[in-house]
Structure formats: C-alpha cells, structure tokens
XYZ file of C-alpha atoms in Angstrom:
712
model
C 133.724 121.576 103.613
C 130.296 123.154 104.003
C 129.279 123.208 107.683
C 125.857 121.898 106.778
C 127.328 118.548 105.731
C 127.472 117.624 109.440
C 124.134 119.167 110.407
C 121.502 116.657 111.492
C 118.596 118.822 112.700
C 116.841 121.689 110.944
C 113.892 123.709 112.225
C 111.504 125.765 110.110
C 108.165 127.148 111.174
C 106.700 124.671 113.651
C 108.509 121.730 112.020
C 111.705 119.882 112.913
C 113.668 117.713 110.432
C 116.132 115.187 111.863
C 118.354 113.948 109.026
C 120.075 111.331 111.179
C 116.849 109.686 112.373
C 115.134 110.560 109.079
C 112.061 111.951 110.804
C 109.885 115.017 110.385
C 107.983 116.205 113.449
C 105.354 118.845 114.129
C 105.348 120.152 117.708
C 106.928 116.875 118.844
C 104.601 114.600 116.859
C 105.887 112.514 113.948
C 104.686 113.416 110.458
C 104.764 110.580 107.920
C 106.958 110.990 104.814
C 108.067 108.428 102.267
C 111.867 108.028 101.936
C 111.964 109.903 98.616
C 109.774 112.696 99.982
C 112.051 112.969 103.019
C 115.114 113.256 100.761
C 113.345 115.950 98.745
C 112.498 117.991 101.858
C 116.059 117.547 103.144
C 117.367 118.963 99.872
C 115.101 121.987 100.240
C 116.066 122.829 103.840
C 119.752 122.445 102.990
C 119.282 125.086 100.291
C 116.817 127.680 101.620
C 116.118 130.562 99.280
C 117.881 128.832 96.394
C 116.112 128.089 93.142
C 116.463 124.341 92.607
C 115.923 123.423 88.987
C 113.711 120.429 88.290
C 116.619 118.626 86.671
C 118.757 119.100 89.765
C 116.058 117.654 91.998
C 115.430 114.696 89.697
C 119.176 114.017 89.548
C 119.400 114.135 93.345
C 116.423 111.855 93.996
C 116.912 109.400 91.111
C 120.641 109.532 90.280
C 120.816 106.190 88.514
C 117.662 106.154 86.424
C 115.564 108.234 84.061
C 112.152 109.125 85.447
C 109.309 111.271 84.219
C 108.819 114.720 85.699
C 105.472 113.529 87.065
C 107.362 111.578 89.742
C 108.967 114.771 91.039
C 105.629 116.597 90.884
C 103.972 113.853 92.903
C 106.610 113.975 95.656
C 106.401 117.775 95.764
C 102.684 117.286 96.391
C 103.411 114.805 99.223
C 105.843 117.190 100.920
C 103.387 120.065 100.649
C 100.675 117.890 102.145
C 102.920 116.929 105.079
C 103.706 120.615 105.690
C 100.097 121.705 105.179
C 101.430 123.987 102.439
C 99.531 125.312 99.428
C 101.010 125.828 95.965
C 98.739 128.846 95.434
C 99.778 130.506 98.726
C 103.032 128.863 99.840
C 104.631 129.169 103.272
C 107.486 126.786 102.527
C 107.806 125.616 98.905
C 107.415 128.140 96.111
C 106.931 127.058 92.501
C 109.065 128.947 89.973
C 107.148 128.470 86.694
C 108.962 126.525 83.964
C 112.098 126.186 86.137
C 111.764 124.537 89.527
C 111.114 125.205 93.205
C 112.446 127.356 96.052
C 112.233 126.856 99.835
C 111.151 130.278 101.116
C 110.902 129.785 104.901
C 113.777 130.625 107.297
C 115.677 127.517 108.410
C 117.384 127.234 111.807
C 120.095 124.732 112.731
C 119.467 123.057 116.111
C 121.221 120.502 118.296
C 119.776 117.169 119.408
C 118.138 118.800 122.430
C 116.229 121.236 120.273
C 118.467 124.187 121.254
C 119.279 126.641 118.488
C 123.038 126.552 117.816
C 123.190 128.770 114.747
C 121.503 131.656 113.058
C 118.849 131.056 110.407
C 120.482 129.513 107.348
C 120.603 132.171 104.641
C 120.205 131.708 100.881
C 123.497 130.948 99.189
C 122.845 132.616 95.862
C 122.332 131.274 92.373
C 125.310 128.884 92.407
C 124.370 126.909 95.538
C 123.023 123.994 93.569
C 126.457 123.337 92.005
C 127.207 121.005 94.922
C 125.518 118.300 92.827
C 127.271 116.530 89.981
C 127.557 118.827 86.960
C 126.974 115.906 84.634
C 123.815 114.911 86.531
C 122.640 118.505 86.364
C 123.145 118.862 82.624
C 121.743 115.479 81.605
C 118.753 115.678 83.914
C 118.058 119.282 82.932
C 118.044 118.404 79.225
C 115.641 115.528 79.840
C 113.333 117.661 81.932
C 113.370 120.531 79.421
C 112.257 118.105 76.725
C 109.556 116.418 78.814
C 108.399 119.629 80.438
C 108.229 121.509 77.153
C 106.166 118.788 75.538
C 104.020 118.589 78.663
C 103.259 122.315 78.548
C 102.281 122.009 74.906
C 99.896 119.172 75.798
C 98.385 121.060 78.709
C 97.797 124.135 76.570
C 96.235 122.073 73.789
C 93.966 120.269 76.248
C 93.041 123.555 77.930
C 92.116 125.020 74.548
C 89.937 122.029 73.781
C 88.144 122.088 77.126
C 87.852 125.816 77.838
C 84.247 125.869 76.720
C 83.379 122.386 77.895
C 80.852 121.726 80.635
C 78.717 118.875 81.831
C 76.798 119.060 78.576
C 76.383 115.448 77.479
C 72.675 114.705 78.070
C 72.821 111.782 80.499
C 70.260 110.655 83.078
C 67.832 113.349 81.901
C 64.961 110.873 81.557
C 63.867 107.939 83.743
C 66.244 105.024 83.323
C 65.464 101.420 82.619
C 67.450 99.427 85.168
C 67.709 95.682 84.621
C 69.145 93.287 87.195
C 71.539 90.917 85.481
C 71.994 88.757 88.589
C 70.680 88.221 92.106
C 73.011 85.474 93.333
C 75.623 87.760 94.888
C 78.382 86.095 92.878
C 78.848 88.336 89.810
C 82.100 90.237 90.317
C 82.629 91.710 86.840
C 80.391 92.802 83.967
C 81.507 94.779 80.886
C 79.517 95.851 77.842
C 80.864 95.679 74.291
C 81.591 99.005 72.518
C 78.542 98.700 70.232
C 76.344 97.795 73.213
C 75.172 94.409 71.946
C 76.951 92.012 74.315
C 77.842 91.789 77.996
C 80.659 89.663 79.374
C 80.246 88.737 83.030
C 81.797 86.453 85.623
C 79.885 84.204 88.011
C 81.460 82.573 91.056
C 79.827 79.805 93.057
C 81.511 77.426 95.487
C 84.948 78.718 94.397
C 84.209 77.889 90.743
C 84.391 80.825 88.310
C 82.674 80.861 84.914
C 82.844 83.528 82.191
C 79.680 84.163 80.166
C 78.686 86.136 77.064
C 75.181 87.602 77.221
C 73.098 89.074 74.418
C 72.053 92.506 75.708
C 68.728 92.355 73.826
C 67.518 88.801 74.376
C 69.298 87.967 77.633
C 70.594 84.672 76.220
C 73.962 83.650 77.686
C 76.683 81.223 76.613
C 79.794 80.092 78.442
C 82.970 81.253 76.658
C 85.704 80.091 79.074
C 85.654 76.713 80.847
C 84.819 76.804 84.548
C 87.869 77.020 86.806
C 88.873 77.632 90.405
C 91.256 80.358 89.205
C 90.668 83.957 90.314
C 89.801 86.658 87.761
C 90.866 90.307 87.901
C 88.977 92.527 85.479
C 87.730 92.390 81.884
C 88.117 94.608 78.802
C 86.563 94.104 75.349
C 88.484 95.202 72.249
C 87.097 98.186 70.264
C 86.106 95.904 67.375
C 84.267 93.578 69.803
C 86.278 90.597 68.611
C 88.471 89.901 71.657
C 88.207 89.743 75.439
C 91.155 90.666 77.676
C 91.226 89.590 81.321
C 93.491 89.083 84.331
C 93.686 85.668 86.010
C 95.811 83.714 88.464
C 95.553 80.321 90.185
C 93.775 80.271 93.536
C 96.102 80.092 96.559
C 99.098 81.121 94.467
C 100.547 84.329 95.826
C 101.431 87.205 93.539
C 99.717 89.190 90.838
C 97.671 88.019 87.892
C 98.633 87.490 84.256
C 96.738 89.172 81.415
C 95.203 86.967 78.713
C 93.371 87.467 75.413
C 90.647 85.237 73.974
C 88.204 85.539 71.044
C 84.972 87.076 72.313
C 82.901 84.051 71.312
C 85.273 81.579 72.949
C 88.588 79.921 72.242
C 91.977 79.273 73.795
C 93.318 82.018 76.108
C 96.649 83.538 75.049
C 98.916 84.862 77.817
C 100.163 88.371 76.988
C 101.488 90.080 80.121
C 102.807 88.728 83.402
C 102.331 90.100 86.911
C 99.598 92.714 86.664
C 96.526 93.804 88.566
C 92.987 93.676 87.223
C 92.678 97.291 86.067
C 93.110 97.096 82.296
C 91.962 99.263 79.388
C 92.307 99.212 75.593
C 93.025 102.150 73.297
C 90.295 103.176 70.798
C 92.249 101.726 67.861
C 92.864 98.473 69.740
C 96.628 98.824 69.434
C 97.515 99.501 73.085
C 96.639 98.066 76.486
C 97.099 99.763 79.854
C 97.480 97.936 83.149
C 98.617 98.337 86.756
C 101.395 96.573 88.637
C 101.699 96.708 92.412
C 105.084 95.696 93.829
C 104.055 97.007 97.277
C 107.582 98.376 97.791
C 108.202 101.600 99.689
C 108.948 103.746 96.632
C 107.058 101.687 94.043
C 103.842 100.645 95.701
C 101.884 100.679 92.433
C 102.705 101.736 88.873
C 100.784 102.348 85.642
C 101.955 100.753 82.400
C 101.099 100.692 78.700
C 102.044 98.049 76.124
C 101.129 96.901 72.658
C 97.888 94.939 72.570
C 99.898 91.744 72.058
C 101.866 92.435 75.254
C 105.031 93.748 73.621
C 106.916 97.009 74.243
C 105.919 97.572 77.880
C 106.422 101.135 79.139
C 105.941 102.502 82.644
C 103.977 105.749 82.743
C 103.548 106.591 86.431
C 104.570 105.283 89.833
C 103.316 105.909 93.358
C 105.052 105.302 96.724
C 103.498 103.548 99.722
C 100.633 103.804 100.643
C 99.286 105.343 97.413
C 97.599 102.996 94.965
C 96.859 103.258 91.262
C 93.525 101.763 90.328
C 91.030 102.036 87.462
C 92.283 103.571 84.217
C 90.875 104.257 80.761
C 92.012 105.573 77.370
C 90.312 108.748 76.162
C 88.171 108.448 72.993
C 90.910 110.112 70.899
C 93.554 107.772 72.338
C 95.807 110.644 73.409
C 95.239 110.565 77.169
C 95.147 107.815 79.758
C 92.927 108.775 82.678
C 93.433 106.995 85.989
C 92.544 107.084 89.681
C 95.216 107.164 92.361
C 95.302 107.699 96.113
C 94.960 105.951 99.453
C 92.058 105.232 101.786
C 93.838 103.628 104.749
C 93.080 106.563 107.042
C 89.435 106.769 105.926
C 89.869 110.231 104.362
C 89.311 111.745 100.912
C 92.709 111.266 99.262
C 91.861 109.649 95.912
C 92.170 111.860 92.832
C 91.697 111.629 89.062
C 94.759 112.171 86.858
C 95.617 112.137 83.166
C 98.797 111.243 81.289
C 99.573 112.467 77.784
C 100.675 109.284 76.014
C 102.933 111.128 73.573
C 104.928 113.099 76.143
C 104.386 111.319 79.447
C 103.255 114.575 81.077
C 100.865 114.034 83.983
C 98.334 116.412 85.473
C 95.416 116.391 87.867
C 92.120 116.449 86.002
C 90.242 117.757 89.023
C 91.046 119.043 92.487
C 88.108 116.996 93.843
C 89.128 114.220 96.235
C 87.370 110.950 97.084
C 87.622 108.179 99.653
C 88.017 105.659 96.826
C 87.350 105.361 93.100
C 86.239 101.985 91.730
C 85.069 102.754 88.197
C 86.068 105.190 85.439
C 84.785 105.580 81.873
C 85.181 108.389 79.342
C 82.103 109.863 77.707
C 82.070 109.989 73.881
C 83.110 113.636 73.455
C 86.315 113.089 75.455
C 85.568 116.111 77.638
C 83.946 114.245 80.508
C 84.278 111.102 82.571
C 81.810 108.997 84.472
C 83.238 107.606 87.715
C 81.958 105.500 90.591
C 83.385 106.935 93.788
C 82.689 107.554 97.451
C 83.438 110.482 99.723
C 84.072 110.606 103.464
C 82.290 110.540 105.806
C 79.429 108.540 104.239
C 81.587 106.261 102.006
C 78.636 105.345 99.754
C 79.747 104.617 96.199
C 77.670 106.560 93.676
C 78.050 107.876 90.132
C 79.774 111.201 89.431
C 80.407 113.236 86.283
C 83.795 114.888 85.935
C 84.608 117.502 83.299
C 88.176 118.190 82.152
C 87.548 121.758 83.292
C 87.560 120.303 86.809
C 83.824 120.442 87.472
C 82.458 117.429 89.381
C 78.761 116.683 89.886
C 77.188 113.770 91.752
C 74.423 112.009 89.820
C 71.329 111.759 91.972
C 68.645 109.061 92.140
C 70.858 106.276 90.794
C 71.641 102.948 92.471
C 74.131 103.239 95.359
C 77.077 100.953 96.132
C 78.237 100.879 92.501
C 81.665 99.365 91.913
C 83.097 98.680 88.450
C 81.319 100.302 85.518
C 81.430 99.927 81.734
C 79.806 102.128 79.086
C 79.182 101.582 75.380
C 80.623 103.767 72.621
C 77.577 106.052 72.379
C 76.924 106.297 76.125
C 73.484 104.730 75.697
C 74.025 101.690 77.899
C 76.005 101.129 81.053
C 76.771 98.008 83.052
C 77.858 98.135 86.674
C 78.422 95.836 89.600
C 76.725 96.593 92.901
C 78.376 95.492 96.153
C 76.593 94.873 99.463
C 78.196 93.689 102.727
C 76.863 90.534 104.364
C 78.922 90.104 107.534
C 77.692 88.605 110.820
C 78.922 88.783 114.389
C 79.410 85.210 115.583
C 79.877 83.850 119.107
C 81.637 80.605 119.956
C 81.897 78.765 123.290
C 85.525 77.680 123.575
C 84.522 74.600 125.503
C 82.750 73.201 122.440
C 79.846 73.690 120.071
C 79.402 75.485 116.743
C 79.433 79.301 116.404
C 76.137 81.144 116.917
C 75.223 84.077 114.656
C 74.104 87.161 116.605
C 73.629 90.132 114.238
C 74.932 92.074 111.239
C 78.275 93.631 112.165
C 81.712 94.675 110.948
C 83.662 94.012 114.185
C 83.109 93.877 117.931
C 84.545 93.323 121.406
C 83.497 92.283 124.904
C 82.790 94.734 127.709
C 83.746 93.753 131.294
C 80.058 93.507 132.270
C 79.479 90.776 129.681
C 77.846 92.990 127.083
C 79.143 93.251 123.521
C 79.970 96.513 121.749
C 80.130 96.304 117.978
C 80.043 98.322 114.764
C 77.210 97.735 112.319
C 75.407 99.357 109.387
C 72.048 97.909 110.482
C 70.602 101.438 110.841
C 71.823 102.573 107.417
C 75.013 104.139 108.766
C 78.254 102.680 110.146
C 77.607 103.150 113.871
C 78.668 101.759 117.259
C 76.131 99.579 119.119
C 75.898 97.551 122.309
C 73.839 94.444 123.159
C 73.601 91.542 125.549
C 75.547 88.335 125.058
C 72.521 86.625 123.488
C 71.938 89.495 121.038
C 69.043 91.011 122.978
C 68.547 94.681 123.847
C 70.569 96.229 120.993
C 71.279 99.918 121.550
C 72.773 102.400 119.083
C 75.511 104.488 120.728
C 76.600 106.744 117.833
C 74.407 108.301 115.157
C 76.720 110.476 113.053
C 76.809 110.197 109.261
C 80.354 108.846 109.302
C 82.375 105.628 109.325
C 82.648 104.441 112.938
C 84.205 101.114 113.847
C 86.661 99.054 115.957
C 85.141 99.679 119.424
C 86.990 98.575 122.583
C 85.921 99.076 126.205
C 87.975 100.314 129.160
C 88.788 97.881 131.947
C 86.262 99.502 134.281
C 83.568 99.335 131.578
C 82.803 103.051 131.772
C 84.376 104.207 128.483
C 84.199 103.022 124.870
C 87.050 103.875 122.491
C 86.378 103.672 118.762
C 87.645 104.762 115.343
C 85.764 107.474 113.458
C 86.361 109.582 110.360
C 83.789 112.235 111.272
C 86.621 114.829 111.388
C 87.681 114.021 107.807
C 90.226 111.274 108.575
C 90.236 108.316 110.923
C 91.058 109.109 114.568
C 90.584 107.522 117.972
C 87.483 108.796 119.782
C 85.987 108.066 123.185
C 82.522 108.143 124.747
C 80.760 106.988 127.889
C 79.349 103.459 127.761
C 75.850 104.894 127.270
C 76.969 106.868 124.182
C 77.242 110.275 125.850
C 80.270 112.608 126.035
C 81.748 111.763 122.632
C 85.061 113.467 121.865
C 88.123 113.057 119.685
C 91.390 111.846 121.249
C 94.098 111.642 118.564
C 94.782 114.755 116.512
C 97.875 114.141 114.408
C 98.400 110.370 114.110
C 95.070 108.609 113.842
C 94.242 104.938 113.785
C 92.250 102.071 115.262
C 92.070 101.525 119.053
C 93.268 98.185 120.435
C 93.111 98.277 124.241
C 93.787 100.336 127.361
C 96.987 99.650 129.307
C 96.665 98.220 132.873
C 97.319 101.620 134.473
C 94.405 103.147 132.597
C 96.625 106.015 131.429
C 97.180 105.016 127.797
C 95.164 103.747 124.837
C 97.080 101.632 122.342
C 96.125 101.971 118.684
C 97.142 100.724 115.231
C 98.298 103.636 113.058
C 96.163 103.934 109.916
C 98.968 104.937 107.516
C 102.296 103.679 108.879
C 100.630 100.504 110.250
C 102.832 100.501 113.369
C 101.804 100.620 117.044
C 101.077 103.886 118.865
C 99.652 105.015 122.177
C 97.891 108.168 123.317
C 97.982 109.511 126.856
C 94.605 109.938 128.519
C 96.225 112.518 130.809
C 97.820 115.030 128.436
C 96.839 113.794 124.946
C 100.415 113.124 123.808
C 100.792 110.613 120.965
C 103.794 108.262 120.991
C 105.070 105.483 118.769
C 105.482 102.208 120.704
C 106.648 99.739 118.044
C 108.054 101.124 114.794
C 107.729 98.122 112.484
C 104.551 97.886 110.362
C 102.309 94.864 110.831
C 98.876 93.562 109.895
C 97.766 93.439 113.510
C 98.779 93.849 117.149
C 97.458 92.437 120.425
C 98.654 93.520 123.880
C 98.650 90.979 126.712
C 96.245 91.712 129.610
C 99.173 92.462 131.954
C 100.572 94.944 129.423
C 103.979 93.259 129.157
C 103.902 91.369 125.844
C 102.946 92.247 122.305
C 101.643 89.747 119.729
C 102.443 90.859 116.170
C 100.578 89.455 113.157
C 102.297 89.869 109.797
C 105.505 91.501 111.007
C 107.673 92.566 108.034
C 104.991 91.189 105.693
C 105.511 87.637 107.044
C 101.847 86.701 107.112
C 102.464 83.061 108.018
C 103.936 83.626 111.478
C 103.272 85.273 114.828
C 105.902 87.242 116.745
C 105.752 87.752 120.519
C 107.834 90.704 121.743
C 108.418 92.772 124.866
C 106.232 95.861 124.768
C 108.870 97.746 126.771
C 111.759 97.421 124.312
C 110.387 95.520 121.309
C 112.783 92.605 121.769
C 111.329 89.341 120.326
C 110.350 86.704 122.859
C 109.298 84.038 120.354
C 108.216 83.601 116.750
C 106.312 80.644 115.354
C 104.153 79.288 112.547
C 101.046 77.158 112.829
C 101.373 73.375 112.397
C 99.625 73.385 109.002
C 101.622 74.845 106.098
C 100.280 77.209 103.462
C 98.207 79.223 105.926
C 98.283 82.877 106.896
C 97.415 84.356 110.270
C 94.471 86.741 110.214
C 93.898 87.644 113.861
C 95.469 86.924 117.245
C 94.069 87.797 120.674
C 95.511 87.105 124.113
C 93.657 84.878 126.542
C 93.103 86.273 130.078
C 95.871 84.023 131.481
C 98.624 86.020 129.643
C 100.105 82.674 128.559
C 98.215 81.721 125.401
C 96.445 83.260 122.423
C 93.468 82.597 120.183
C 94.487 82.696 116.515
C 92.389 82.707 113.346
C 94.141 81.449 110.217
C 93.024 80.989 106.622
C 94.329 80.016 103.227
C 95.759 82.674 100.913
C 92.297 83.828 99.791
C 90.923 84.408 103.308
C 88.893 81.209 103.009
C 88.896 77.897 104.880
C 89.382 79.621 108.244
C 90.451 77.758 111.380
C 90.449 78.731 115.072
C 93.528 77.811 117.135
C 94.791 78.210 120.680
C 98.579 78.459 121.004
C 100.965 78.983 123.896
C 102.913 82.249 123.795
C 106.173 80.483 122.988
C 104.489 78.545 120.171
C 105.405 75.099 121.469
C 101.788 73.974 121.765
C 99.038 74.779 119.258
C 95.613 73.147 119.369
C 93.137 73.387 116.525
C 89.780 74.256 118.107
C 87.311 74.741 115.259
C 86.840 74.773 111.491
C 85.133 78.099 110.715
C 84.343 77.376 107.052
C 84.957 79.389 103.895
C 83.209 82.677 104.690
C 85.681 85.560 104.784
C 87.387 86.726 107.970
C 89.619 89.729 107.279
C 92.168 91.639 109.384
C 89.547 94.280 110.180
C 87.001 91.730 111.435
C 88.604 91.407 114.858
C 88.419 88.710 117.506
C 87.645 89.305 121.179
C 87.751 87.012 124.223
C 85.476 87.364 127.254
C 86.981 88.200 130.653
C 86.480 84.615 131.884
C 88.147 83.159 128.778
C 85.175 80.933 127.948
C 83.716 82.774 124.955
C 85.013 84.473 121.817
C 83.365 86.649 119.169
C 84.455 87.420 115.612
C 82.933 88.690 112.377
C 82.582 86.516 109.296
C 80.768 86.832 105.990
C 81.166 88.011 102.421
C 80.606 90.813 99.958
C 77.637 90.249 97.651
C 78.350 91.257 94.043
C 75.581 91.611 91.469
C 75.365 93.249 88.045
C 72.886 95.764 86.637
C 72.284 97.176 83.157
C 71.195 100.794 82.648
C 69.332 101.467 79.387
C 68.392 104.862 77.991
C 71.186 106.983 79.435
C 70.679 109.563 76.681
C-alpha cells in the first residue's frame, strides 16, 4: 500500500491542503475551492513531478460520465486562480502541450499540528499514474485525443482567419441618431429583426406583461401576444424574421422558464424546451437554438445547451460550478462558433470573461483575456471577427458598450449611453436596440408604533448609528458612496468619495467607527473609517464580504462572505479572519448580546428562519411565517434580544410585509403591508437603539429601450 493513501495533510509553498477536512488554506486562511477543483488539486499534490495525462485527470474527476475537455480546462483555471498561479510562468501547475499537466512544486507531508513528518514527496516517474483504472485511462485518453485533436484544428483555423483582424468594422464613426422607444420604465426587453425593419419589445405595468411588434420606420406598434401576468425571460427573432422565440413562466411559480415559439405577427405559442433561462440565440440558418440552464448545484451551477430549433436533440456544451454563471450567448455569423459570457460578480470583482465553443468539436477557448464585473449583452458583428458587448468593469460598475476582436483586443466605445443592458443588432450592423437600466430605490423610515413609511432619500441600504443618525449608501452624487444624515433626512454628508462600489455600512457600538463594503482594491472587502469619513483603511485581505455588526466586546466585526455566503469574523486586534458558521445562507443577523444568530435562507430554505447559538451553531428554533407561499427577505434583531423584525415577500420580491416574531417563532404579528416595490436581500433593515423605528430600502429598476440608427 502506498504510504500516501493515509496522508491527510500536504504543504507546498505557502499553502496547506487538508484532504480529511477538504480545505485549502493560505497562511492559516481558508481559500475557496469547488469540490471538483479540490479533487483536482489533491490529485496533483499526490503526484508531484508526474505528468498527468488529460484523460487520466478526466477519468479521475468524472469516472462515470463523458465530459468535454473544456470542463477540465475550466477547473485547471480555478485551481490556478486559487493558488495565484500563472500558466505562462507557473509556480505549481505546468502545462505539457498536447498531453496534460504536471505539479512542479515540492510537496511536504505534515501532521495535523502542521509539523513536518516526512521529507518532500518526490516524483514517482512516468508510471505513477497507473494507480488509476487502466480501462478509465484508455477510454478517457481516446476520447480526449479525439476532442483535443479536433479542438486544436479549430483553434488553428480560427487563428488563421483572425490573424490579420482588428477593430476594423466602421462603427460609431459618425454622430448617432438615438431614439427613445419608451420612457415608462417598464420595457425589459427589445430585439430588432435581422433585416432591421421590426422591433419586438415587452412592456410591464401593474404586473401585466404585453409583447409588441413595432415598425422601426413608422413607430407603429401592434400587440402580438395577449397580456398576461406571466414573467418573460428574453427574446430572439429567427433569421428569416418569421418567428419569435421567448422564455416565459407563470408568476409566483418557482423554477426556470420554458422556451416558446410564435409567428412574428402573432399566433399561438408553441412550447419547445422546458426549464431554461432567458439567454437564447438562434443559428444563422435558423436550424439551432442555444440556451442556458441553471440548476444552482455545486458542480453544475449553470450550463450552456444547444438544440434543434424545434426543441429536439438537446446537447450540453459547457458547464460551470458554483458560483460561476453562464449568461448571454450568440451564434457567430458563419454558425460555427457559439460565443458566450461566463463568470461571477458576487465579490464585486472583474471575473466575467468571453468564451467561444466550436460547435463541431465542442472545443472551448477564451476569446479574450479581458475581464469584466458583468456582461449583459453580446452580439457578433457581420464579419464574424468582432463582437459588441455591454459590460461593466470594477470599480465603477457602469455598463457601457465594448468592441472585442477575436485577436483579443478590447476597446470601450466612448460617448454612448451608459447603463446599457441587453442589446440586439441587425444583420448589417446598421441598427441596434438596447435596454437602459436605472435604479430607483429609496430609504424609508417607519415608526413601529404605527403610521405609514416615510421616504427619506435615494439609497441602496442603510443602518442606524447610536447617536440617532443614519449612515447609508447612495449613488446620489454619481458614485456609489457612503453618506450620513439626521433621522429626518436633513444635513446629508458624503463620507466616501472614491470611484468604487461602496455599500452596506454599519456603525460601531460607541458610534466612532463606520464599517462598510468596498471594491476599491479590486474585489469586495470590509473597510473601516471614522464616523466623519477620515482614516479609511481596509480590514479583510483574503476573505472579503459585507459587514453585519460588531460583537459586544468590540474586538470582532462579523461579516457575510461574498463568495461562500457563510458567516465570518475579523479581529480588530490582529486582523485574523475566521469562519463562524460554515453553512451558506441568504442573510445573517447577530443578536445585540452576541449569543444568538438568525439565519435567513439556510440550506436554500427561503421560507423559514433559523435561530442558532453563535458559539456552536446548534439550532435553537426554526419557524415559518403564518402565511404560506412567502419567502423571508430580511431579519433583524430587536434591542430586547427576544424578538426580530422580518420582511417577507412573494416569490417575485413583491407584496412585501413587515412582521415582528418572537425568537422561538411561537408569536408572529403582522405590522405593515409594504406594497409591491422590490425589497431585496441587499436592501437591509435596521432598528434604532430604542426599538421604536426601523429603516429599509425599497424601490425598483427602471427599464427603457433605445434605438441607435446610423452605426455605420
């Protein structure tokens, strides 16, 4: 028996891998890895210096299924990111072209106390990988050779086609004609037909959605789908402009949407595909449709699919683990490549990229090394060598238009409307439709003894200070900054003025310090400053997130981890970061005495609240609200440590109610109907020190459509 079969801890560089606890740590701090990425890294450190063929790795990670090589490539990228390793100049994982990978760093075996108990593990020679099943090795290797060989051929052909390409398509060279297609704030989608003559758009008013067909020349519109309370998720018009494809699901019915097809001028919708998201695209010949499914599982968070245009012959092309999403996608003009955006924005950093899949071979590659905070729109330009995308970059997070060449060059288009979301372009790149999104959220104050809420100011979230003032985040100055003001909204004062996303402020118990979340360092972290805005400095370094409160001793700040979504704390004495509660949740609230933890959405159970001991995590109680079919959005402890304020809504974050419940859940009183305006998990709720007043943020996103004429 190989002695390493019983080894549980490996050390390499400044990292420590515990195979029993399944954790990776850097200088004592946890580093997040998905389960598959952890298994991949474990395989590497068990075989240092050994060339591990791609087929061997695929067989080890996915022993019971056939997967594309792109899945292995993606997890290699995740491991390298966790290790801060570079493929071009590796410290840990070396790429062996056309074969596989090799772990090149010395590996030391350690005991549970961190003491070295063995010499560095040495390479075992070329036959080390034979520990794996020979049949798995051969079958996986043959599959990978086929896929990889075809993938190389595709990459070389695409490189040949794009070697001389540049941002050469003449777009935005002359002043544009920009036409507002709506001003109501209720147009969520707008797509233009391939020949540029018609625009399909969706209007929503009082929960009623209507689909319209507009003549791009005259502006005349006709309704093509009967009004409904159903929710729509994206549109796509067939290349021959005869059919409209769209995603739709009933309101307040959980799950994904179904994809339908209808004649462009109206008719009866035909259901084609079940359980999909709203990002759909059609191939140039009209024979294929692409779409996204999000299972939200650990190893299959979102996946990209292609099917026949009638919904038959579904085939999965790519998959991403939690927390990485797959979003907008589009067929290239020659129909050979499916471009798509994928990444995550939970930690407010630039981790969205643009990728392409060869539809004949399944080979995937990055189309550019450029990274974005999020990508909301993607359209190919006619020559197939460039894309137009709507994307934002940290720290500003303003969505603008960008041009991306298949050579990797990316250029931001200047002097065009900001806050662009979805976009659609005609076949000749002469006209473009886009939706523009603006936030309209207000900080509201309610007296718990009675009376309706009072609107104070534009805000994203806020909390009370011990002196009765309110600290809040707002974009009222043109940037997402932290502010303070009096209880009546008077004497507003801007505390931060950095071109970054800054939010979720909380105040220390003595009122002297404000803790807040900021991405000014490139990813979200907990920061602190004096109550007057001076002495700003970063607290968390490795595991960032959103501050919640300060513990009664004043030694720790609790915060909600941005990626793993569990509860952490950072020491104000030595800066150490520690996990407090390891289960992910939508929200946490710590009781004023620091003894109990209220957990919203524990284990994805959004309809119940769990009360647990903060010392050991043991549940104290768990309960639902009296009314069924509602989810809990926010919970905040009252000063008495015995009850909580809770905001609930229906499944669409509408019809919100304010409750007060005892900690054991035996008594819940409905205090106020807050109406249909959105209250999300990031809006926050805060209770004043005397328990008489609460504040929260409520509002909506305003969606309108614009038409650009004369692009070229």
